[in-house]
Amino acid sequence: SAQATFKPTRSLVPLLDRVLVQRFKPETKTATGIFLPTSATLNPLPEATVIAVGPGAPDKEGRIVPTLVKAGDMVLLPGWGGNAIKVGEYEYHLFKDSEILAKIEE
């Protein structure tokens, strides 16, 4: 997937039904202090926190359909897709609202 880099001072506002998320980083150490090998922590976890959402996309009649998630929600992502975006040292991903699999309730 394509990767764009932005200056940390810019704020990203997703357009249409796009959702900006930050994936959870896998633990590099167990609760007992054992360090996990890089291969075990290489793949990003499917869970993420929603950072920002777009206003929604128009339906066939032109009415705006709002996104189903909001900033702060925890979501389950597919194992593929999304566009990686780097802001400073942080990495985010943009997904369409319809690509998000589920909202994780605490």
JSON list of C-alpha atoms in Angstrom, two decimals:
[
{"chain": "A", "resi": 1, "resn": "SER", "atom": "CA", "xyz": [0.00, 0.00, 0.00]},
{"chain": "A", "resi": 2, "resn": "ALA", "atom": "CA", "xyz": [1.10, 3.57, -0.60]},
{"chain": "A", "resi": 3, "resn": "GLN", "atom": "CA", "xyz": [2.73, 5.48, 2.23]},
{"chain": "A", "resi": 4, "resn": "ALA", "atom": "CA", "xyz": [2.72, 9.25, 2.63]},
{"chain": "A", "resi": 5, "resn": "THR", "atom": "CA", "xyz": [4.74, 11.31, 5.12]},
{"chain": "A", "resi": 6, "resn": "PHE", "atom": "CA", "xyz": [3.47, 14.53, 6.71]},
{"chain": "A", "resi": 7, "resn": "LYS", "atom": "CA", "xyz": [4.93, 17.09, 9.08]},
{"chain": "A", "resi": 8, "resn": "PRO", "atom": "CA", "xyz": [3.80, 16.40, 12.69]},
{"chain": "A", "resi": 9, "resn": "THR", "atom": "CA", "xyz": [2.31, 19.91, 12.94]},
{"chain": "A", "resi": 10, "resn": "ARG", "atom": "CA", "xyz": [-0.37, 19.16, 10.36]},
{"chain": "A", "resi": 11, "resn": "SER", "atom": "CA", "xyz": [-3.63, 17.67, 11.46]},
{"chain": "A", "resi": 12, "resn": "LEU", "atom": "CA", "xyz": [-5.22, 15.08, 9.21]},
{"chain": "A", "resi": 13, "resn": "VAL", "atom": "CA", "xyz": [-8.94, 15.38, 8.52]},
{"chain": "A", "resi": 14, "resn": "PRO", "atom": "CA", "xyz": [-10.29, 12.35, 6.60]},
{"chain": "A", "resi": 15, "resn": "LEU", "atom": "CA", "xyz": [-12.61, 13.03, 3.67]},
{"chain": "A", "resi": 16, "resn": "LEU", "atom": "CA", "xyz": [-15.96, 11.38, 2.92]},
{"chain": "A", "resi": 17, "resn": "ASP", "atom": "CA", "xyz": [-16.34, 8.03, 4.75]},
{"chain": "A", "resi": 18, "resn": "ARG", "atom": "CA", "xyz": [-12.62, 7.58, 5.51]},
{"chain": "A", "resi": 19, "resn": "VAL", "atom": "CA", "xyz": [-11.51, 6.66, 9.04]},
{"chain": "A", "resi": 20, "resn": "LEU", "atom": "CA", "xyz": [-8.01, 7.42, 10.40]},
{"chain": "A", "resi": 21, "resn": "VAL", "atom": "CA", "xyz": [-6.83, 4.75, 12.86]},
{"chain": "A", "resi": 22, "resn": "GLN", "atom": "CA", "xyz": [-3.70, 3.93, 14.83]},
{"chain": "A", "resi": 23, "resn": "ARG", "atom": "CA", "xyz": [-3.03, 0.20, 15.18]},
{"chain": "A", "resi": 24, "resn": "PHE", "atom": "CA", "xyz": [-2.07, -1.26, 18.55]},
{"chain": "A", "resi": 25, "resn": "LYS", "atom": "CA", "xyz": [1.57, -2.25, 18.71]},
{"chain": "A", "resi": 26, "resn": "PRO", "atom": "CA", "xyz": [2.23, -5.89, 19.64]},
{"chain": "A", "resi": 27, "resn": "GLU", "atom": "CA", "xyz": [3.93, -6.41, 22.98]},
{"chain": "A", "resi": 28, "resn": "THR", "atom": "CA", "xyz": [7.67, -7.00, 22.70]},
{"chain": "A", "resi": 29, "resn": "LYS", "atom": "CA", "xyz": [7.88, -8.42, 26.22]},
{"chain": "A", "resi": 30, "resn": "THR", "atom": "CA", "xyz": [5.62, -10.81, 28.14]},
{"chain": "A", "resi": 31, "resn": "ALA", "atom": "CA", "xyz": [4.15, -9.96, 31.56]},
{"chain": "A", "resi": 32, "resn": "THR", "atom": "CA", "xyz": [6.91, -12.06, 33.15]},
{"chain": "A", "resi": 33, "resn": "GLY", "atom": "CA", "xyz": [9.65, -10.08, 31.36]},
{"chain": "A", "resi": 34, "resn": "ILE", "atom": "CA", "xyz": [10.53, -12.49, 28.55]},
{"chain": "A", "resi": 35, "resn": "PHE", "atom": "CA", "xyz": [11.39, -10.64, 25.32]},
{"chain": "A", "resi": 36, "resn": "LEU", "atom": "CA", "xyz": [9.54, -11.94, 22.25]},
{"chain": "A", "resi": 37, "resn": "PRO", "atom": "CA", "xyz": [11.39, -12.52, 18.97]},
{"chain": "A", "resi": 38, "resn": "THR", "atom": "CA", "xyz": [10.92, -9.94, 16.22]},
{"chain": "A", "resi": 39, "resn": "SER", "atom": "CA", "xyz": [9.07, -12.50, 14.06]},
{"chain": "A", "resi": 40, "resn": "ALA", "atom": "CA", "xyz": [6.39, -12.82, 16.76]},
{"chain": "A", "resi": 41, "resn": "THR", "atom": "CA", "xyz": [5.81, -9.05, 16.90]},
{"chain": "A", "resi": 42, "resn": "LEU", "atom": "CA", "xyz": [6.24, -8.20, 13.20]},
{"chain": "A", "resi": 43, "resn": "ASN", "atom": "CA", "xyz": [2.60, -8.36, 12.07]},
{"chain": "A", "resi": 44, "resn": "PRO", "atom": "CA", "xyz": [0.42, -5.49, 13.29]},
{"chain": "A", "resi": 45, "resn": "LEU", "atom": "CA", "xyz": [-2.52, -6.44, 15.46]},
{"chain": "A", "resi": 46, "resn": "PRO", "atom": "CA", "xyz": [-5.98, -6.17, 13.90]},
{"chain": "A", "resi": 47, "resn": "GLU", "atom": "CA", "xyz": [-7.17, -3.83, 16.68]},
{"chain": "A", "resi": 48, "resn": "ALA", "atom": "CA", "xyz": [-6.86, -0.05, 16.38]},
{"chain": "A", "resi": 49, "resn": "THR", "atom": "CA", "xyz": [-8.04, 3.20, 17.93]},
{"chain": "A", "resi": 50, "resn": "VAL", "atom": "CA", "xyz": [-10.01, 5.61, 15.74]},
{"chain": "A", "resi": 51, "resn": "ILE", "atom": "CA", "xyz": [-8.18, 8.96, 15.63]},
{"chain": "A", "resi": 52, "resn": "ALA", "atom": "CA", "xyz": [-10.47, 10.93, 13.27]},
{"chain": "A", "resi": 53, "resn": "VAL", "atom": "CA", "xyz": [-13.39, 10.32, 10.91]},
{"chain": "A", "resi": 54, "resn": "GLY", "atom": "CA", "xyz": [-14.69, 12.03, 7.79]},
{"chain": "A", "resi": 55, "resn": "PRO", "atom": "CA", "xyz": [-18.20, 13.52, 7.61]},
{"chain": "A", "resi": 56, "resn": "GLY", "atom": "CA", "xyz": [-19.58, 10.56, 5.63]},
{"chain": "A", "resi": 57, "resn": "ALA", "atom": "CA", "xyz": [-20.25, 9.71, 2.00]},
{"chain": "A", "resi": 58, "resn": "PRO", "atom": "CA", "xyz": [-23.30, 10.58, -0.11]},
{"chain": "A", "resi": 59, "resn": "ASP", "atom": "CA", "xyz": [-25.83, 7.83, -0.88]},
{"chain": "A", "resi": 60, "resn": "LYS", "atom": "CA", "xyz": [-27.63, 7.43, -4.23]},
{"chain": "A", "resi": 61, "resn": "GLU", "atom": "CA", "xyz": [-30.02, 10.30, -3.36]},
{"chain": "A", "resi": 62, "resn": "GLY", "atom": "CA", "xyz": [-27.13, 12.59, -2.40]},
{"chain": "A", "resi": 63, "resn": "ARG", "atom": "CA", "xyz": [-27.81, 12.48, 1.36]},
{"chain": "A", "resi": 64, "resn": "ILE", "atom": "CA", "xyz": [-24.68, 12.24, 3.52]},
{"chain": "A", "resi": 65, "resn": "VAL", "atom": "CA", "xyz": [-24.48, 8.91, 5.39]},
{"chain": "A", "resi": 66, "resn": "PRO", "atom": "CA", "xyz": [-22.33, 9.46, 8.51]},
{"chain": "A", "resi": 67, "resn": "THR", "atom": "CA", "xyz": [-19.58, 7.01, 9.48]},
{"chain": "A", "resi": 68, "resn": "LEU", "atom": "CA", "xyz": [-20.52, 4.31, 12.00]},
{"chain": "A", "resi": 69, "resn": "VAL", "atom": "CA", "xyz": [-17.50, 4.93, 14.25]},
{"chain": "A", "resi": 70, "resn": "LYS", "atom": "CA", "xyz": [-16.23, 8.04, 16.04]},
{"chain": "A", "resi": 71, "resn": "ALA", "atom": "CA", "xyz": [-12.86, 9.25, 17.35]},
{"chain": "A", "resi": 72, "resn": "GLY", "atom": "CA", "xyz": [-11.81, 7.25, 20.41]},
{"chain": "A", "resi": 73, "resn": "ASP", "atom": "CA", "xyz": [-13.60, 4.03, 19.37]},
{"chain": "A", "resi": 74, "resn": "MET", "atom": "CA", "xyz": [-11.64, 0.78, 19.38]},
{"chain": "A", "resi": 75, "resn": "VAL", "atom": "CA", "xyz": [-12.15, -1.19, 16.17]},
{"chain": "A", "resi": 76, "resn": "LEU", "atom": "CA", "xyz": [-11.26, -4.50, 14.54]},
{"chain": "A", "resi": 77, "resn": "LEU", "atom": "CA", "xyz": [-9.54, -4.15, 11.15]},
{"chain": "A", "resi": 78, "resn": "PRO", "atom": "CA", "xyz": [-9.18, -6.57, 8.24]},
{"chain": "A", "resi": 79, "resn": "GLY", "atom": "CA", "xyz": [-5.76, -8.15, 7.71]},
{"chain": "A", "resi": 80, "resn": "TRP", "atom": "CA", "xyz": [-5.35, -6.22, 4.44]},
{"chain": "A", "resi": 81, "resn": "GLY", "atom": "CA", "xyz": [-6.10, -2.81, 2.99]},
{"chain": "A", "resi": 82, "resn": "GLY", "atom": "CA", "xyz": [-5.85, 0.68, 4.35]},
{"chain": "A", "resi": 83, "resn": "ASN", "atom": "CA", "xyz": [-3.32, 3.34, 3.39]},
{"chain": "A", "resi": 84, "resn": "ALA", "atom": "CA", "xyz": [-0.32, 3.81, 5.70]},
{"chain": "A", "resi": 85, "resn": "ILE", "atom": "CA", "xyz": [0.42, 7.43, 6.65]},
{"chain": "A", "resi": 86, "resn": "LYS", "atom": "CA", "xyz": [3.45, 8.51, 8.69]},
{"chain": "A", "resi": 87, "resn": "VAL", "atom": "CA", "xyz": [3.17, 11.62, 10.89]},
{"chain": "A", "resi": 88, "resn": "GLY", "atom": "CA", "xyz": [6.49, 12.27, 12.61]},
{"chain": "A", "resi": 89, "resn": "GLU", "atom": "CA", "xyz": [7.43, 8.94, 14.16]},
{"chain": "A", "resi": 90, "resn": "TYR", "atom": "CA", "xyz": [3.79, 7.78, 14.37]},
{"chain": "A", "resi": 91, "resn": "GLU", "atom": "CA", "xyz": [2.13, 5.55, 11.81]},
{"chain": "A", "resi": 92, "resn": "TYR", "atom": "CA", "xyz": [-1.58, 5.72, 11.04]},
{"chain": "A", "resi": 93, "resn": "HIS", "atom": "CA", "xyz": [-3.85, 4.00, 8.52]},
{"chain": "A", "resi": 94, "resn": "LEU", "atom": "CA", "xyz": [-6.81, 5.29, 6.51]},
{"chain": "A", "resi": 95, "resn": "PHE", "atom": "CA", "xyz": [-9.68, 2.87, 5.91]},
{"chain": "A", "resi": 96, "resn": "LYS", "atom": "CA", "xyz": [-13.13, 3.33, 4.40]},
{"chain": "A", "resi": 97, "resn": "ASP", "atom": "CA", "xyz": [-15.86, 3.05, 7.04]},
{"chain": "A", "resi": 98, "resn": "SER", "atom": "CA", "xyz": [-17.24, -0.06, 5.27]},
{"chain": "A", "resi": 99, "resn": "GLU", "atom": "CA", "xyz": [-13.84, -1.85, 5.54]},
{"chain": "A", "resi": 100, "resn": "ILE", "atom": "CA", "xyz": [-13.86, -1.77, 9.37]},
{"chain": "A", "resi": 101, "resn": "LEU", "atom": "CA", "xyz": [-15.02, -5.17, 10.61]},
{"chain": "A", "resi": 102, "resn": "ALA", "atom": "CA", "xyz": [-16.34, -4.35, 14.10]},
{"chain": "A", "resi": 103, "resn": "LYS", "atom": "CA", "xyz": [-16.39, -1.90, 16.97]},
{"chain": "A", "resi": 104, "resn": "ILE", "atom": "CA", "xyz": [-14.82, -3.29, 20.16]},
{"chain": "A", "resi": 105, "resn": "GLU", "atom": "CA", "xyz": [-16.96, -2.56, 23.22]},
{"chain": "A", "resi": 106, "resn": "GLU", "atom": "CA", "xyz": [-15.14, -2.32, 26.57]}
]
